[in-house]
PDB file of C-alpha atoms in Angstrom:
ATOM      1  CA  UNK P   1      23.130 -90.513  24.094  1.00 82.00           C
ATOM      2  CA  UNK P   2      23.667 -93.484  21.321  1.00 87.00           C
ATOM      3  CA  UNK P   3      19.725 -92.929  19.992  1.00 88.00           C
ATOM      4  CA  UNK P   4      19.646 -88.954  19.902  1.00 82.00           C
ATOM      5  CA  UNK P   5      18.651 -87.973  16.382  1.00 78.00           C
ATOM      6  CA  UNK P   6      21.014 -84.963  15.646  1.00 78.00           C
ATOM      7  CA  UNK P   7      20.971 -82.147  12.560  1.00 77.00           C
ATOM      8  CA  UNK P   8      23.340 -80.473  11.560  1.00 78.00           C
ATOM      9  CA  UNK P   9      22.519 -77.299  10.532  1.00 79.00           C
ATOM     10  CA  UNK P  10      24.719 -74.295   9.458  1.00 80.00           C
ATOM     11  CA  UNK P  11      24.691 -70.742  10.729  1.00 84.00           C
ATOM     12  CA  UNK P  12      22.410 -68.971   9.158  1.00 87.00           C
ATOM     13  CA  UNK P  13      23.166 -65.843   7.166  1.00 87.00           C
ATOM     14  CA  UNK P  14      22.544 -62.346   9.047  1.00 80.00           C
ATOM     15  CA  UNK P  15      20.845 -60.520   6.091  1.00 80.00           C
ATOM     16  CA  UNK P  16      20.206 -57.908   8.566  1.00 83.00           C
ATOM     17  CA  UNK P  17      23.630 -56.004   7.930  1.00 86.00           C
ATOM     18  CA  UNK P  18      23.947 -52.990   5.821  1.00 89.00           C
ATOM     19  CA  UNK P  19      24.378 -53.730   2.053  1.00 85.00           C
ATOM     20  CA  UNK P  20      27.873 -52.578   0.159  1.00 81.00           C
ATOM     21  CA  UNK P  21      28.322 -49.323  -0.506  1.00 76.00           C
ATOM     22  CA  UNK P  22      26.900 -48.536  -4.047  1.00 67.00           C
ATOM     23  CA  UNK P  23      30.222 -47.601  -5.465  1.00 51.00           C
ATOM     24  CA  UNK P  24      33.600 -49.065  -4.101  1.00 48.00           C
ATOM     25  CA  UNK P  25      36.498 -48.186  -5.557  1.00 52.00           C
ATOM     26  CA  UNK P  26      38.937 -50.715  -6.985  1.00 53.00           C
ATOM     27  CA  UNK P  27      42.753 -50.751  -7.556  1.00 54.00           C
ATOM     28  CA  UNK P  28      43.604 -52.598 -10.858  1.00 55.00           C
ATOM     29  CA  UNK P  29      44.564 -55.923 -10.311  1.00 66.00           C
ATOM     30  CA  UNK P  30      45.648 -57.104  -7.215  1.00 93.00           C
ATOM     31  CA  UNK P  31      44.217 -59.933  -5.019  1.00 97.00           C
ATOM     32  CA  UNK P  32      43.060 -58.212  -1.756  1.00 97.00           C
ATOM     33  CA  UNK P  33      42.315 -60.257   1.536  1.00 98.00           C
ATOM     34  CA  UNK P  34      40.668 -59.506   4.380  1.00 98.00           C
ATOM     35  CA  UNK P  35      40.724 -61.573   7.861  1.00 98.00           C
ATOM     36  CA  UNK P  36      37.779 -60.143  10.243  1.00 97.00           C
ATOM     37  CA  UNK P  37      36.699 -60.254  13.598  1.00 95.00           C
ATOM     38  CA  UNK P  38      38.552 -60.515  17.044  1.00 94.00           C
ATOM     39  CA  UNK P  39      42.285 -61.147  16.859  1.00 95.00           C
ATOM     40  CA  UNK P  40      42.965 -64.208  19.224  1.00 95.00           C
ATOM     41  CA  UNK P  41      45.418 -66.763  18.877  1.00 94.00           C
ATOM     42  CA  UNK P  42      43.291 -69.414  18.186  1.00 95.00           C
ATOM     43  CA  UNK P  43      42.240 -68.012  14.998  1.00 97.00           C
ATOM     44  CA  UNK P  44      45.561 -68.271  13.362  1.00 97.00           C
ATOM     45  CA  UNK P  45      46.457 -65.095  12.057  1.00 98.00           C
ATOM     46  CA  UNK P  46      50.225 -65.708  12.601  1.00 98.00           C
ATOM     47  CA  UNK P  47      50.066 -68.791   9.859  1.00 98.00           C
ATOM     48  CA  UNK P  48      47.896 -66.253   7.489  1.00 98.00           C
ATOM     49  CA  UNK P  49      50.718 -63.979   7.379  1.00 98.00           C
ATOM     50  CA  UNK P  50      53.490 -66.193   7.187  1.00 98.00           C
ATOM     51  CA  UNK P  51      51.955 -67.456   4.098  1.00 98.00           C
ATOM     52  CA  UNK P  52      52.031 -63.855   3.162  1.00 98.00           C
ATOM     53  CA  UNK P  53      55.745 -64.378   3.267  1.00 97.00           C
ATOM     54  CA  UNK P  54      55.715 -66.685   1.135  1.00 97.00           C
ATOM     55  CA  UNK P  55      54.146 -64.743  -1.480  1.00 96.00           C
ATOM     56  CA  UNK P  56      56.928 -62.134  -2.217  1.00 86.00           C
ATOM     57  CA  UNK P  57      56.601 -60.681  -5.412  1.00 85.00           C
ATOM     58  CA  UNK P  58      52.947 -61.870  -6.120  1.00 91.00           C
ATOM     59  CA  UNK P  59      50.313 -58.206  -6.006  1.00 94.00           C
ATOM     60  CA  UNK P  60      48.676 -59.706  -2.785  1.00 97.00           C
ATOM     61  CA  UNK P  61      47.224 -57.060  -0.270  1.00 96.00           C
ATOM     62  CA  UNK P  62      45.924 -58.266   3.381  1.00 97.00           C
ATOM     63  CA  UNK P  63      43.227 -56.239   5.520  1.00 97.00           C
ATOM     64  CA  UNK P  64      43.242 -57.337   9.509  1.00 98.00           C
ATOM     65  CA  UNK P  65      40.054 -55.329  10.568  1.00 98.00           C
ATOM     66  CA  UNK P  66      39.786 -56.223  14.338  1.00 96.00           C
ATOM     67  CA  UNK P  67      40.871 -56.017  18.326  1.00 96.00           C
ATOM     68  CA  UNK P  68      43.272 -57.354  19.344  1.00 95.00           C
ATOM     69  CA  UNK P  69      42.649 -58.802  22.835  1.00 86.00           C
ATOM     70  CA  UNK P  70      46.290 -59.962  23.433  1.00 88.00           C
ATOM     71  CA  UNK P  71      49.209 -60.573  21.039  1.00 93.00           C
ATOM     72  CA  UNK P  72      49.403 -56.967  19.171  1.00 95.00           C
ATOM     73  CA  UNK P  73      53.178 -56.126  19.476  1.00 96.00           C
ATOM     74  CA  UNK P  74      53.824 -59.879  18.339  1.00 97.00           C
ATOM     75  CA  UNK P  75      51.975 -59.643  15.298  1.00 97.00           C
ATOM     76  CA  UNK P  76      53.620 -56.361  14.079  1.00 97.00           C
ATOM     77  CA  UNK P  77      56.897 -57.718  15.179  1.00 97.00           C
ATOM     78  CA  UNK P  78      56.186 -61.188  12.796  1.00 97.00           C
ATOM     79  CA  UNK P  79      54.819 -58.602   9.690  1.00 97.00           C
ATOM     80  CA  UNK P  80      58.268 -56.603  10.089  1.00 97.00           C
ATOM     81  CA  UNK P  81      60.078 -59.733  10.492  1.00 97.00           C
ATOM     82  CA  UNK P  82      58.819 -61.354   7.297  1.00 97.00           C
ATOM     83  CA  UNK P  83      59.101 -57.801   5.307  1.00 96.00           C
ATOM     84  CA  UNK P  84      55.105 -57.537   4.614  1.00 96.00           C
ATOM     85  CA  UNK P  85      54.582 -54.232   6.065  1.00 95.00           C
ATOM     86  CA  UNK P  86      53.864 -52.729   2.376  1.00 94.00           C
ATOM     87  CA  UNK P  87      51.287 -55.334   2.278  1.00 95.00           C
ATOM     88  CA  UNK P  88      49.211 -55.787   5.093  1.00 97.00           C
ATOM     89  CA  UNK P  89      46.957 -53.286   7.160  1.00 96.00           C
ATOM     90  CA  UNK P  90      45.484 -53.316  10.263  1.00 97.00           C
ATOM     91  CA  UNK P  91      42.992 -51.816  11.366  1.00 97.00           C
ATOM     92  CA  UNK P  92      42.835 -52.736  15.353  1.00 97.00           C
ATOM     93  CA  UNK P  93      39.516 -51.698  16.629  1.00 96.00           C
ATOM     94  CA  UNK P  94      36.128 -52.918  16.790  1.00 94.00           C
ATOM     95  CA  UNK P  95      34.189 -51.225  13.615  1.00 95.00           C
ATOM     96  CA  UNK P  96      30.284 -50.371  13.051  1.00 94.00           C
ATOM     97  CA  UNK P  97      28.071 -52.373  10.701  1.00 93.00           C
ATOM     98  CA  UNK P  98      28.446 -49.982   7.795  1.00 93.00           C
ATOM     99  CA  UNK P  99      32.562 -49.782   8.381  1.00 94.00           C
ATOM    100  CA  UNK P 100      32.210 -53.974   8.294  1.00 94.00           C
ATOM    101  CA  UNK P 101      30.331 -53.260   4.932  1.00 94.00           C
ATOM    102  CA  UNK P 102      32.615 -51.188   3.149  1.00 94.00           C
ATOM    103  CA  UNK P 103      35.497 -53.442   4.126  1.00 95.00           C
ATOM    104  CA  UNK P 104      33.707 -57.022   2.533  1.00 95.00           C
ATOM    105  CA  UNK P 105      32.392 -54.886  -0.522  1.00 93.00           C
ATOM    106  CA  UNK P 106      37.058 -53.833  -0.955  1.00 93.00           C
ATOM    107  CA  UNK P 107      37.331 -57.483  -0.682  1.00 96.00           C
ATOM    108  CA  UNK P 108      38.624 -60.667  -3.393  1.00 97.00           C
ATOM    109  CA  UNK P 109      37.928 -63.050  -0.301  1.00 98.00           C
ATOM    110  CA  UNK P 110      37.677 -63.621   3.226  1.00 98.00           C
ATOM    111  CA  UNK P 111      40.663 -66.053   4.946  1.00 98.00           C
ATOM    112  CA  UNK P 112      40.058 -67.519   8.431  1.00 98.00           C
ATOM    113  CA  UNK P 113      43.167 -69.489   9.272  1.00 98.00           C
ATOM    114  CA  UNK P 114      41.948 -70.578  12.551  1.00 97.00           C
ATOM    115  CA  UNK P 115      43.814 -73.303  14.352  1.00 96.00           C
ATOM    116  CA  UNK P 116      40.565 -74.916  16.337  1.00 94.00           C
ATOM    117  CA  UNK P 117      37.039 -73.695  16.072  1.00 87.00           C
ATOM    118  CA  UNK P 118      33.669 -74.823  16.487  1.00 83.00           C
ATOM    119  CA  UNK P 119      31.714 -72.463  13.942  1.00 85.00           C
ATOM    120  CA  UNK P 120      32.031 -68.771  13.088  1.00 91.00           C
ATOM    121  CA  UNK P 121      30.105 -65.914  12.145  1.00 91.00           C
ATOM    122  CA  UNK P 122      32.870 -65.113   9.811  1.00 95.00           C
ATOM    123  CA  UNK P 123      31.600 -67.048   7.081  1.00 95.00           C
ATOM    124  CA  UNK P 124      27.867 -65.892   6.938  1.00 94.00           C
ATOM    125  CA  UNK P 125      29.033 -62.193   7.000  1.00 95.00           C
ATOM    126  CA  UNK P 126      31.219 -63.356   4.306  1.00 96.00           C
ATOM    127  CA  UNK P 127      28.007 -65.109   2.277  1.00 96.00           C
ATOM    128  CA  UNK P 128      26.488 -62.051   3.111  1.00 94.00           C
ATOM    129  CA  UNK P 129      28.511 -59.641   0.751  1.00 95.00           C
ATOM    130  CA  UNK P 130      28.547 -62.779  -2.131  1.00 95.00           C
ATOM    131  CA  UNK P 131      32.399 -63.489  -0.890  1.00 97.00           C
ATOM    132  CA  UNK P 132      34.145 -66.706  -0.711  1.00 98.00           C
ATOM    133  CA  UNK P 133      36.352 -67.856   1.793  1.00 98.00           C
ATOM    134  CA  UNK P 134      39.276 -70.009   2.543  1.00 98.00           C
ATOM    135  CA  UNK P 135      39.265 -71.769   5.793  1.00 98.00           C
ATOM    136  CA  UNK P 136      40.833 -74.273   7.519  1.00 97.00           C
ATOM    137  CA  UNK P 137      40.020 -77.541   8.242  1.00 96.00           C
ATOM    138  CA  UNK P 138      38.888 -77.668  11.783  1.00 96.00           C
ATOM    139  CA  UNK P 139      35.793 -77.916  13.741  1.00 92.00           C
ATOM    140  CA  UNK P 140      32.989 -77.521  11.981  1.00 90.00           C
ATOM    141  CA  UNK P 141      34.388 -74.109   9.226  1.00 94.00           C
ATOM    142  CA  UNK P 142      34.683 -77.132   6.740  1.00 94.00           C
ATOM    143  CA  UNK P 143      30.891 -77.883   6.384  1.00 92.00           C
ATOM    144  CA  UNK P 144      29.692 -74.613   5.491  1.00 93.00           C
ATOM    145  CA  UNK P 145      32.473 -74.357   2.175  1.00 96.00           C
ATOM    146  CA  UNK P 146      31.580 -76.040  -1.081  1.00 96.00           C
ATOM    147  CA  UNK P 147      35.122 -76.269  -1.933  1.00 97.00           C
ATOM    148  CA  UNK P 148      36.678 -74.873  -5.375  1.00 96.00           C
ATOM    149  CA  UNK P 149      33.202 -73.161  -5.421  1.00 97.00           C
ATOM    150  CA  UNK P 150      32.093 -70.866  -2.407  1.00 98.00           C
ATOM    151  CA  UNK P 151      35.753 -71.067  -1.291  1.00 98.00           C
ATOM    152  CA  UNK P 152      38.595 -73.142  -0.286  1.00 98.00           C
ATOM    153  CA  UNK P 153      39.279 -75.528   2.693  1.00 98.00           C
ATOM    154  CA  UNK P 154      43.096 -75.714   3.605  1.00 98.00           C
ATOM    155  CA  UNK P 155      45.033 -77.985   6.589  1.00 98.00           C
ATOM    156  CA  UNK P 156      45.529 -75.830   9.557  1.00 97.00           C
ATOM    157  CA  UNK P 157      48.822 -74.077  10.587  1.00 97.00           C
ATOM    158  CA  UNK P 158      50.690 -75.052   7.368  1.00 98.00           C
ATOM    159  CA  UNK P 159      51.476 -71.446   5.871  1.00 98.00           C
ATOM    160  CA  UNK P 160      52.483 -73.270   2.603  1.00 98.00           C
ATOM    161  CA  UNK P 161      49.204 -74.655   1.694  1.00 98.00           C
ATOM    162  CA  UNK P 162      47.621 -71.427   2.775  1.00 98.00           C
ATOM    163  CA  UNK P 163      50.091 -69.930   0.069  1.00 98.00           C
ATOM    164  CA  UNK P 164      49.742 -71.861  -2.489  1.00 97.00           C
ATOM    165  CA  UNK P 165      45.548 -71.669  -2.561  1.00 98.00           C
ATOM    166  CA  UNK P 166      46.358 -67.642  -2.077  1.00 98.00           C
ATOM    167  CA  UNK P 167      48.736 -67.762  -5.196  1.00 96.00           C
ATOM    168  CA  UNK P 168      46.172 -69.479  -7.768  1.00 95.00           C
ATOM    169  CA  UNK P 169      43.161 -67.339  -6.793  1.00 97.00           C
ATOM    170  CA  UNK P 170      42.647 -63.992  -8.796  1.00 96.00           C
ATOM    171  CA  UNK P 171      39.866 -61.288  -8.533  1.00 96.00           C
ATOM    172  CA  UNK P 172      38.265 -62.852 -11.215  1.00 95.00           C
ATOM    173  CA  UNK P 173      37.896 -65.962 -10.004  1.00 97.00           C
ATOM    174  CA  UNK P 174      37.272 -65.130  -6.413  1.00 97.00           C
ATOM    175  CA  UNK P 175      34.233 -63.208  -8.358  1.00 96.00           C
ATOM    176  CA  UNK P 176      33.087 -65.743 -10.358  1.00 97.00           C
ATOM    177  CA  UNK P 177      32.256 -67.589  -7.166  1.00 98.00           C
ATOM    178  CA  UNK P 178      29.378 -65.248  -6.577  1.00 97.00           C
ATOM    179  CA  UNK P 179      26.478 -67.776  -7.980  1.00 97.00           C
ATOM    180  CA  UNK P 180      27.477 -70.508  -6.171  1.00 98.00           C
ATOM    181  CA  UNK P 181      27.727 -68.463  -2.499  1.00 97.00           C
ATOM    182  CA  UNK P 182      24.378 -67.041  -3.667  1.00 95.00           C
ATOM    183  CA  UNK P 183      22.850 -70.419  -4.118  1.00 95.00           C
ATOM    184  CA  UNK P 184      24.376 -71.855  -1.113  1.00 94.00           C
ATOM    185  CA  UNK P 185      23.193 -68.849   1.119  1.00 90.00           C
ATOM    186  CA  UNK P 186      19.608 -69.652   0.182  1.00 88.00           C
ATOM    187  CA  UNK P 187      19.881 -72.498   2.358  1.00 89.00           C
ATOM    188  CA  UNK P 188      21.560 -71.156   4.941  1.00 89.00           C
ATOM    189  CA  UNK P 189      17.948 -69.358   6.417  1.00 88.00           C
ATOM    190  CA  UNK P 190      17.113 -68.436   9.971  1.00 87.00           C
ATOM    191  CA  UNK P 191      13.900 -70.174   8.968  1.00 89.00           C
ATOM    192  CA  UNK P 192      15.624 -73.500   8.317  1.00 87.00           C
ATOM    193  CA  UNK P 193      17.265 -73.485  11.762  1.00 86.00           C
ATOM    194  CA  UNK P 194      13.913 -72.936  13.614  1.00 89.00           C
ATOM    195  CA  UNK P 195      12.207 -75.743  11.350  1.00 87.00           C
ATOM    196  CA  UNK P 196      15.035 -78.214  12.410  1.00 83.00           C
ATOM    197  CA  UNK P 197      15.228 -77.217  16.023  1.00 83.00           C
ATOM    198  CA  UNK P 198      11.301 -77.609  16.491  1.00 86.00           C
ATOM    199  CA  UNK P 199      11.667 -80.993  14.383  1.00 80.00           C
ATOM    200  CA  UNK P 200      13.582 -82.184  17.428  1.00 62.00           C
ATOM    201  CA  UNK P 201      11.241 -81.420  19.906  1.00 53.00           C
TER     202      UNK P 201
END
């Protein structure tokens, strides 16, 4: 269809989910990660923690807060293999709304390291709780990350560029990024969507 008009239009935020919880404890320092959502292979969590291996010695923490639906024993095999076991947590279960909460509110920033995608609900949740993320480019994860300000945008399965965007981001500046989601969230409304879908018709 050479003549259809098309709009893109990101996936809108789902403001409907439980705000933080009013106090959350924090650790001093520390960078603390968190990949969310069904564990598939597509999404890449292999290359996440193999750039976790890379980053011996640096006070980098990983939360995997999902189910699995195939590749469990693998993954804990590659997390003993690479000596991260001190570092990384998983929690392999589907959790409630107000679990989901508490874990974005313990977060620096959200890391979706998938190797194809389309979109993902991943990064609105993420908007959601003012957190930025680090994706990677593929499909359309790229489009919905000012990057350097609401997050980064790294080449897929390449553990080393994962790393190295890992090793310069602190709590502090994974904080300061708060404005910027905040701003870009305002245009990321249900009420957008349904004004460009009924453009089209």
């Amino acid at each position: 269809f050479p003549a259809a008009r098309i709009d893109a239009q990101p996936t809108p935020i789902f403001s409907q989910f439980p705000a933080p919880p009013a106090l959350s404890e924090r650790r001093p320092g520390g960078l603390r990660l968190l990949f969310f959502g069904l564990v598939r292979p597509y999404k890449g969590l292999d290359t996440l923690l193999e750039a976790m291996g890379l980053l011996k010695g640096r006070d980098v923490s990983l939360t995997v807060v999902g189910e699995f639906w195939s590749g469990r024993k693998e993954i804990e095999a590659l997390i003993g293999k690479l000596g991260i076991g001190n570092r990384v947590t998983i929690v392999p279960r589907y959790v409630s709304d107000e679990e989901a909460a508490s874990y974005f509110a313990a977060t620096d920033a959200v890391v979706l390291p998938y190797r194809t995608a389309a979109s993902t609900g991943v990064i609105p949740l993420a908007y959601h709780y003012d957190k930025p993320v680090i994706v990677t480019d593929v499909g359309g994860l790229p489009d919905a990350v000012v990057n350097g300000e609401t997050g980064y945008v790294v080449p897929p399965e390449q553990p080393a560029a994962l790393a190295e965007i890992i090793s310069g981001l602190t709590p502090e500046r994974a904080a300061s990024m708060a404005p910027a989601i905040r701003r870009l969230k305002g245009t990321m409304t249900w009420d957008r969507l349904a004004t460009a879908v009924l453009g089209q018709s």
